[in-house]
PDB file of C-alpha atoms in Angstrom:
ATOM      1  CA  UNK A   1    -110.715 245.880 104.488  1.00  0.00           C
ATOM      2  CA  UNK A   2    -109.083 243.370 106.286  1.00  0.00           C
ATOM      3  CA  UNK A   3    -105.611 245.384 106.127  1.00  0.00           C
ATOM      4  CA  UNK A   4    -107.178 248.297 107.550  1.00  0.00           C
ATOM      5  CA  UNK A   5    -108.396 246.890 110.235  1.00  0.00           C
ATOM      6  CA  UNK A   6    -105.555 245.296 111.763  1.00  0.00           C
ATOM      7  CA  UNK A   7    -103.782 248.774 111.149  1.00  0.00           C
ATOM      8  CA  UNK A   8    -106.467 250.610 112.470  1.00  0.00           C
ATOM      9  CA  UNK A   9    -108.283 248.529 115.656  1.00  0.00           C
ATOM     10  CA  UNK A  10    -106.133 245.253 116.053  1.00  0.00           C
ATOM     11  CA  UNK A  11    -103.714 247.512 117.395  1.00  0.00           C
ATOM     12  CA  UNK A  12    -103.088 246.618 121.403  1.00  0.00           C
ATOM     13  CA  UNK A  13    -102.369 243.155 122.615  1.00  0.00           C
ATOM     14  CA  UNK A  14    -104.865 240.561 123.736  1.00  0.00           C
ATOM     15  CA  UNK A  15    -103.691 237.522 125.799  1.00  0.00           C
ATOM     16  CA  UNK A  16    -106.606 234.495 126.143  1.00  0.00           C
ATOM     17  CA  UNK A  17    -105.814 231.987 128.605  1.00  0.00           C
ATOM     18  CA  UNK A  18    -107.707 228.769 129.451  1.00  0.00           C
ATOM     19  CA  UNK A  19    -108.959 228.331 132.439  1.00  0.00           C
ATOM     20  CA  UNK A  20    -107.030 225.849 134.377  1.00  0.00           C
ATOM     21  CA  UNK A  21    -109.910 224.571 136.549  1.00  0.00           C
ATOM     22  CA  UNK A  22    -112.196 226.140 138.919  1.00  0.00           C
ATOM     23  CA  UNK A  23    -112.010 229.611 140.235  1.00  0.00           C
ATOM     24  CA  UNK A  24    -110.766 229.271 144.338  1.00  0.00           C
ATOM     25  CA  UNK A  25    -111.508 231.636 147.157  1.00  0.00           C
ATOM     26  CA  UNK A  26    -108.829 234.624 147.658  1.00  0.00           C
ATOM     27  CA  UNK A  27    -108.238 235.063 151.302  1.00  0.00           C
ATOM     28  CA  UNK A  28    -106.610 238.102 151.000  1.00  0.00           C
ATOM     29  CA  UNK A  29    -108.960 239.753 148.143  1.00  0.00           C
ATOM     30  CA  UNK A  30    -112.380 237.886 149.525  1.00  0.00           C
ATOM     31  CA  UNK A  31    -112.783 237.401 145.410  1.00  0.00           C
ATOM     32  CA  UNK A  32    -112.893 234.040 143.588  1.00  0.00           C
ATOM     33  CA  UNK A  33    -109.663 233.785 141.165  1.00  0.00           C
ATOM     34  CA  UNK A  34    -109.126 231.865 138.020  1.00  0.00           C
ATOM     35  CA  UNK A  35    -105.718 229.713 138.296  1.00  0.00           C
ATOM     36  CA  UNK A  36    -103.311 230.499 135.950  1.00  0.00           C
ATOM     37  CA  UNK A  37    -103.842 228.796 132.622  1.00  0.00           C
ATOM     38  CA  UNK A  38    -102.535 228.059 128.733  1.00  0.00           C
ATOM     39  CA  UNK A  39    -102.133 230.972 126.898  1.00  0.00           C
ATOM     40  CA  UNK A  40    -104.080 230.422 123.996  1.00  0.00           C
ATOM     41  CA  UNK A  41    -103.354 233.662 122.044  1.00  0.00           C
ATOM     42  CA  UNK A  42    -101.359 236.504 122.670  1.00  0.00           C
ATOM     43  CA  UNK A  43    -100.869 239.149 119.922  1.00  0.00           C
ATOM     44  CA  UNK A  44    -102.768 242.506 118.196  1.00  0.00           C
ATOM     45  CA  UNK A  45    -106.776 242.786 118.992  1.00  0.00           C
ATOM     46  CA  UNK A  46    -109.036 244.914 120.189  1.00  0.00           C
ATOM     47  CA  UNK A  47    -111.684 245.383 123.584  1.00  0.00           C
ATOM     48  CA  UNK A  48    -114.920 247.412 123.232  1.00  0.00           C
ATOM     49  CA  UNK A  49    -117.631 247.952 124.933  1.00  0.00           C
ATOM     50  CA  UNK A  50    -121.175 248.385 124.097  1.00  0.00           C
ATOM     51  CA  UNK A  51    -122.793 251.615 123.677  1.00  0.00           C
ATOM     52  CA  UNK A  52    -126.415 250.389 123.705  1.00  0.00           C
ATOM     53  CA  UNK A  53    -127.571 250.545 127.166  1.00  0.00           C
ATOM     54  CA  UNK A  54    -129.910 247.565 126.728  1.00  0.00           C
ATOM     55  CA  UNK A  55    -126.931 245.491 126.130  1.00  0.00           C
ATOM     56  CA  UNK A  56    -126.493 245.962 130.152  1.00  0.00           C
ATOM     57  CA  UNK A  57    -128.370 243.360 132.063  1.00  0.00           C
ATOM     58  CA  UNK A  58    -128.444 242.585 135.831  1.00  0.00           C
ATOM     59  CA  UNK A  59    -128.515 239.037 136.857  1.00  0.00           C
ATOM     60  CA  UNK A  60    -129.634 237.776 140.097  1.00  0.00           C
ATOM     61  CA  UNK A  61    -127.742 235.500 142.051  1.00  0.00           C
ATOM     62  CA  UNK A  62    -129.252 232.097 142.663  1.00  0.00           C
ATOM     63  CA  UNK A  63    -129.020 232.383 146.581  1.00  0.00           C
ATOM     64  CA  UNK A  64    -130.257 236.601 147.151  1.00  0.00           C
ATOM     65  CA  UNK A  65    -133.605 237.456 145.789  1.00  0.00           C
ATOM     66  CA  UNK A  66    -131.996 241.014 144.448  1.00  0.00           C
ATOM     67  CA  UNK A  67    -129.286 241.979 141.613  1.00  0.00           C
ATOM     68  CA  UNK A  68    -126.038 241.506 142.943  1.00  0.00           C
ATOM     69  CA  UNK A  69    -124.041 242.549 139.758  1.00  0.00           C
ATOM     70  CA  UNK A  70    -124.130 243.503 135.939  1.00  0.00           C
ATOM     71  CA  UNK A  71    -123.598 241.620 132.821  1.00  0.00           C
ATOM     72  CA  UNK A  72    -121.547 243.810 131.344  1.00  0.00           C
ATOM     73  CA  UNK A  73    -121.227 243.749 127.541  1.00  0.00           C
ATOM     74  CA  UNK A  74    -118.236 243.743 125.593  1.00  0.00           C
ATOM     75  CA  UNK A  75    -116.584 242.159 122.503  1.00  0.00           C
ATOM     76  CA  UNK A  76    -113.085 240.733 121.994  1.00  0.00           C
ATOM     77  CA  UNK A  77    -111.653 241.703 118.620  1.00  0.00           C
ATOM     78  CA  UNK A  78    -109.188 239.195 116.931  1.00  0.00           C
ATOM     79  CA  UNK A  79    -107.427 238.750 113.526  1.00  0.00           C
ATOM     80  CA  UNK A  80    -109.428 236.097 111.550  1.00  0.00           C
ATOM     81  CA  UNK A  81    -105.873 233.951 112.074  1.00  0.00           C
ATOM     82  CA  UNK A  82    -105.982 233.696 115.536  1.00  0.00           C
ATOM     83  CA  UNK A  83    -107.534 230.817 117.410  1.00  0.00           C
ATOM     84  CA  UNK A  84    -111.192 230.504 118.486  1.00  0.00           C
ATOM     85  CA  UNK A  85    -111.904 231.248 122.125  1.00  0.00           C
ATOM     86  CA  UNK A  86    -113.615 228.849 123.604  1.00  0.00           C
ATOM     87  CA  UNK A  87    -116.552 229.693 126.165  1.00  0.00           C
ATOM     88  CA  UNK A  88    -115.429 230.717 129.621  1.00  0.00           C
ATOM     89  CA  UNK A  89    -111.602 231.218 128.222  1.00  0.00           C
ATOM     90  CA  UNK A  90    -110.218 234.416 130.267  1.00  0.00           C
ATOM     91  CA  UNK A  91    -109.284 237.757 127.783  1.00  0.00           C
ATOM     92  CA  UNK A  92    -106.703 239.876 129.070  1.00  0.00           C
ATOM     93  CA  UNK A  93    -105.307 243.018 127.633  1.00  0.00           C
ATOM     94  CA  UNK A  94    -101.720 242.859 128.337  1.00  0.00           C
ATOM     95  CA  UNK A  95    -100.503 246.077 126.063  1.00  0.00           C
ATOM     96  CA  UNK A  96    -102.037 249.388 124.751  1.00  0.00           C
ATOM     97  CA  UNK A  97    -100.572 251.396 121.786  1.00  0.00           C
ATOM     98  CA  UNK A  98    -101.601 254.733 123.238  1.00  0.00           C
ATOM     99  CA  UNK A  99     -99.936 255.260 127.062  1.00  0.00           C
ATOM    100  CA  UNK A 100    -102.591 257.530 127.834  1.00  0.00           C
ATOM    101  CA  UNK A 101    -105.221 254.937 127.352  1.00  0.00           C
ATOM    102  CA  UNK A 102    -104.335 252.729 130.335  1.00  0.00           C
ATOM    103  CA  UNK A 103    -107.635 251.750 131.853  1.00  0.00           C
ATOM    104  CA  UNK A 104    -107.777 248.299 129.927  1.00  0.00           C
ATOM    105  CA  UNK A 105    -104.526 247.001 131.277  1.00  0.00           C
ATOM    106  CA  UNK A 106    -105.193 244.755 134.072  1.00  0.00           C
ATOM    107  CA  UNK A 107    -108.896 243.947 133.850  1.00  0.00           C
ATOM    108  CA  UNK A 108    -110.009 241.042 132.926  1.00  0.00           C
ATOM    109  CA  UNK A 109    -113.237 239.580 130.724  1.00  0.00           C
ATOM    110  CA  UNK A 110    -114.819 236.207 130.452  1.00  0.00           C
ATOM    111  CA  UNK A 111    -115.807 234.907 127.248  1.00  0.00           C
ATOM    112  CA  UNK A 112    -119.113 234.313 126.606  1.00  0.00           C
ATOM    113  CA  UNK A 113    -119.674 232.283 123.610  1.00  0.00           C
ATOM    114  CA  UNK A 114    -117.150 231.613 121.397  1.00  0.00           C
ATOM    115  CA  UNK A 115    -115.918 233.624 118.557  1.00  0.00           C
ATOM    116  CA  UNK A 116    -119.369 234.813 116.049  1.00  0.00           C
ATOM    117  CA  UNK A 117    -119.077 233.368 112.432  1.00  0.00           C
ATOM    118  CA  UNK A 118    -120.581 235.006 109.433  1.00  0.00           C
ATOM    119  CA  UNK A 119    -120.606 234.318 105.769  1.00  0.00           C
ATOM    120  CA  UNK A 120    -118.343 237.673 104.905  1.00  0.00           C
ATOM    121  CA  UNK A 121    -115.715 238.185 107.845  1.00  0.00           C
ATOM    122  CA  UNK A 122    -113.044 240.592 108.182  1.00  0.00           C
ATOM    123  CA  UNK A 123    -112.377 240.384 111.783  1.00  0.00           C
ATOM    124  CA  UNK A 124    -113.402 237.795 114.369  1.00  0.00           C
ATOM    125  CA  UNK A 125    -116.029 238.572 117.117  1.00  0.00           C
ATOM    126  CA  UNK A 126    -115.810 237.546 120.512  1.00  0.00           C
ATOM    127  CA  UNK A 127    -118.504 238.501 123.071  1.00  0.00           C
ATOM    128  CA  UNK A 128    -117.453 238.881 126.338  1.00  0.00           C
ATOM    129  CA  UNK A 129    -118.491 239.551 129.303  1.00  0.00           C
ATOM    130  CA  UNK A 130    -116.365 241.601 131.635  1.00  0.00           C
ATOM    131  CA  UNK A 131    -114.995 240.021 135.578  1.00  0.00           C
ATOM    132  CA  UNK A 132    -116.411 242.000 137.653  1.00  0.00           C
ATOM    133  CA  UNK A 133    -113.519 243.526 141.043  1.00  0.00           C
ATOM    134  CA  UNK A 134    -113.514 245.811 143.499  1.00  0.00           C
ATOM    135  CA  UNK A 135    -112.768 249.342 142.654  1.00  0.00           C
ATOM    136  CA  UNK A 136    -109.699 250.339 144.727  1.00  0.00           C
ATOM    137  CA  UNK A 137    -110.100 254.385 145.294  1.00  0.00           C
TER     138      UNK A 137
END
């Protein structure tokens, strides 16, 4: 089983970072961003979101009295030999296998807890939880 998944969903590239301290104030993008950090892992895994709608939850902020965003819920897909992601490390997908499948490159997700651990495991877990950015049109 094990085989056939890493030939059959571990099959773009992943990049986890640590964060390298707190996130500071873009200028330019009016976002906060996440210094560079140490690449953790980089090699074959996997990004998917949830299809159950209840996994979507909206989270006030702690200074507006409305929603201001999503918890968006995805999970991070590793080979059982790569490292454990710690909580708030940054997951990156840095390579597709299929060039029409695009969309993933460049966004960015924030791990939630680290990766799940079960009894019988082919593949780690990893929730996530994706960085929310402006849409550019």
């Amino acid at each position: 089983m094990t085989a056939w998944i890493g030939n059959n969903l571990l099959i773009d590239t992943v990049r986890i970072t640590l964060p390298a301290g707190e996130p500071v104030f873009n200028d330019t993008t009016g976002e906060m961003d996440y210094p560079p950090g140490d690449v953790l892992y980089e090699g074959p895994g996997a990004v998917q979101g949830s299809s159950a709608q209840a996994e979507i939850v909206s989270t006030p902020t702690q200074n507006l009295p409305w929603v201001s965003e999503t918890t968006s819920r995805y999970r991070l897909m590793t080979p059982l030999t790569a490292p454990i992601a710690g909580k708030d490390a940054i997951v990156t997908v840095v390579g597709v296998h299929d060039t029409a499948r695009t969309a993933l490159l460049g966004r960015s997700w924030i791990v939630t807890d680290p990766g799940r651990a079960g009894t019988v495991e082919v593949v780690r877990i990893t929730p996530l939880d994706q960085i929310q950015a402006e849409v550019t049109p």
